[in-house]
C-alpha positions as semicolon CSV with decimal commas, in nm:
position;residue;x (nm);y (nm);z (nm)
1;X;12,756;9,201;11,941
2;X;12,694;9,022;11,590
3;X;12,791;8,702;11,584
4;X;13,002;8,523;11,330
5;X;12,974;8,158;11,178
6;X;13,257;8,042;10,913
7;X;13,134;7,726;10,715
8;X;13,444;7,568;10,509
9;X;13,502;7,227;10,380
10;X;13,824;7,224;10,558
11;X;13,858;7,293;10,946
12;X;14,208;7,381;10,890
13;X;14,144;7,657;10,645
14;X;13,837;7,785;10,837
15;X;14,092;7,789;11,161
16;X;14,354;7,963;10,963
17;X;14,120;8,256;10,837
18;X;13,967;8,302;11,173
19;X;14,295;8,349;11,351
20;X;14,429;8,571;11,075
21;X;14,135;8,804;11,148
22;X;14,139;8,815;11,517
23;X;14,526;8,961;11,485
24;X;14,365;9,257;11,414
25;X;14,113;9,319;11,678
26;X;14,231;9,451;11,978
27;X;13,973;9,444;12,259
28;X;13,655;9,236;12,253
29;X;13,600;9,004;11,956
30;X;13,295;8,865;11,858
31;X;13,128;8,523;11,897
32;X;13,275;8,332;11,631
33;X;13,183;7,992;11,562
34;X;13,350;7,741;11,304
35;X;13,127;7,481;11,122
36;X;13,348;7,252;10,931
37;X;13,445;6,954;10,805
38;X;13,188;6,650;10,820
39;X;13,227;6,318;11,003
40;X;13,513;6,142;11,076
41;X;13,746;6,425;10,989
42;X;13,674;6,439;10,625
43;X;13,644;6,724;10,437
44;X;13,265;6,850;10,381
45;X;13,008;7,042;10,569
46;X;12,726;6,968;10,782
47;X;12,411;7,171;10,812
48;X;12,353;7,041;11,135
49;X;12,681;7,169;11,259
50;X;12,561;7,496;11,107
51;X;12,240;7,558;11,270
52;X;12,423;7,465;11,603
53;X;12,706;7,708;11,556
54;X;12,407;8,007;11,448
55;X;12,274;7,911;11,770
56;X;12,573;7,933;11,977
57;X;12,712;8,273;11,757
58;X;12,368;8,452;11,857
59;X;12,423;8,693;12,131
60;X;12,095;8,896;12,035
61;X;12,252;9,135;11,749
62;X;12,183;8,839;11,479
63;X;12,490;8,641;11,299
64;X;12,669;8,670;10,959
65;X;12,732;8,328;10,795
66;X;13,028;8,348;10,526
67;X;13,072;7,991;10,372
68;X;13,366;7,884;10,125
69;X;13,213;7,680;9,824
70;X;12,895;7,564;9,668
71;X;12,789;7,318;9,908
72;X;12,901;7,523;10,218
73;X;12,613;7,754;10,085
74;X;12,326;7,469;10,022
75;X;12,457;7,356;10,392
76;X;12,384;7,694;10,517
77;X;12,069;7,727;10,351
78;X;11,940;7,436;10,486
79;X;12,101;7,519;10,841
80;X;11,825;7,818;10,855
81;X;11,556;7,565;10,848
82;X;11,694;7,345;11,101
83;X;11,722;7,643;11,372
84;X;11,504;7,586;11,691
85;X;11,403;7,976;11,668
86;X;11,349;8,082;11,342
87;X;11,354;8,448;11,481
88;X;11,737;8,395;11,489
89;X;11,837;8,726;11,297
90;X;12,070;8,566;11,011
91;X;12,229;8,693;10,696
92;X;12,420;8,430;10,495
93;X;12,653;8,651;10,277
94;X;12,827;8,572;9,958
95;X;13,160;8,723;10,063
96;X;13,517;8,607;9,957
97;X;13,604;8,367;10,234
98;X;13,929;8,484;10,384
99;X;13,846;8,872;10,307
100;X;13,504;8,850;10,414
101;X;13,609;8,670;10,746
102;X;13,834;8,976;10,808
103;X;13,610;9,257;10,710
104;X;13,317;9,104;10,942
105;X;13,520;9,011;11,214
106;X;13,663;9,389;11,216
107;X;13,326;9,527;11,162
108;X;13,142;9,302;11,433
109;X;13,402;9,370;11,683
110;X;13,397;9,738;11,637
111;X;13,007;9,733;11,735
112;X;12,841;9,773;11,368
113;X;12,475;9,658;11,372
114;X;12,395;9,331;11,163
115;X;12,359;9,476;10,819
116;X;12,669;9,656;10,825
117;X;12,880;9,351;10,909
118;X;12,716;9,166;10,651
119;X;12,823;9,444;10,401
120;X;13,142;9,449;10,533
121;X;13,165;9,095;10,448
122;X;13,037;9,143;10,094
123;X;13,256;9,450;10,022
124;X;13,577;9,325;10,128
125;X;13,694;9,249;9,784
126;X;13,635;9,570;9,669
127;X;13,974;9,696;9,793
128;X;14,137;9,427;9,599
129;X;13,935;9,399;9,268
130;X;14,038;9,803;9,279
131;X;14,398;9,736;9,338
132;X;14,417;9,490;9,081
133;X;14,267;9,697;8,833
């Protein structure tokens, strides 16, 4: 099953978004790791934590990484350079945070491959965009 890493400046925000998504999963859930906050419970992100989370989330099918704000993207990009195994298939996705997590979790739980999970996360905002016109 594809693993998921959630990178956020706020641990509270990350946990709430993941918990919301997990309410839709009936059966085995994907491995989800949260890399949120900086040292001393401050807001921020840490590339080393992101790299560790990617390693833990990888069960062999790859990992989708969903980030909340700009510097979280920078931390995720740096994390790829810090991976002890550069062959871990990882996709950083430009998904809306909550909608992307929701779609990725459901897609991964359904057994979708890495590229399909990544695309589901990226396309998740389309339904809301269409509905709002």
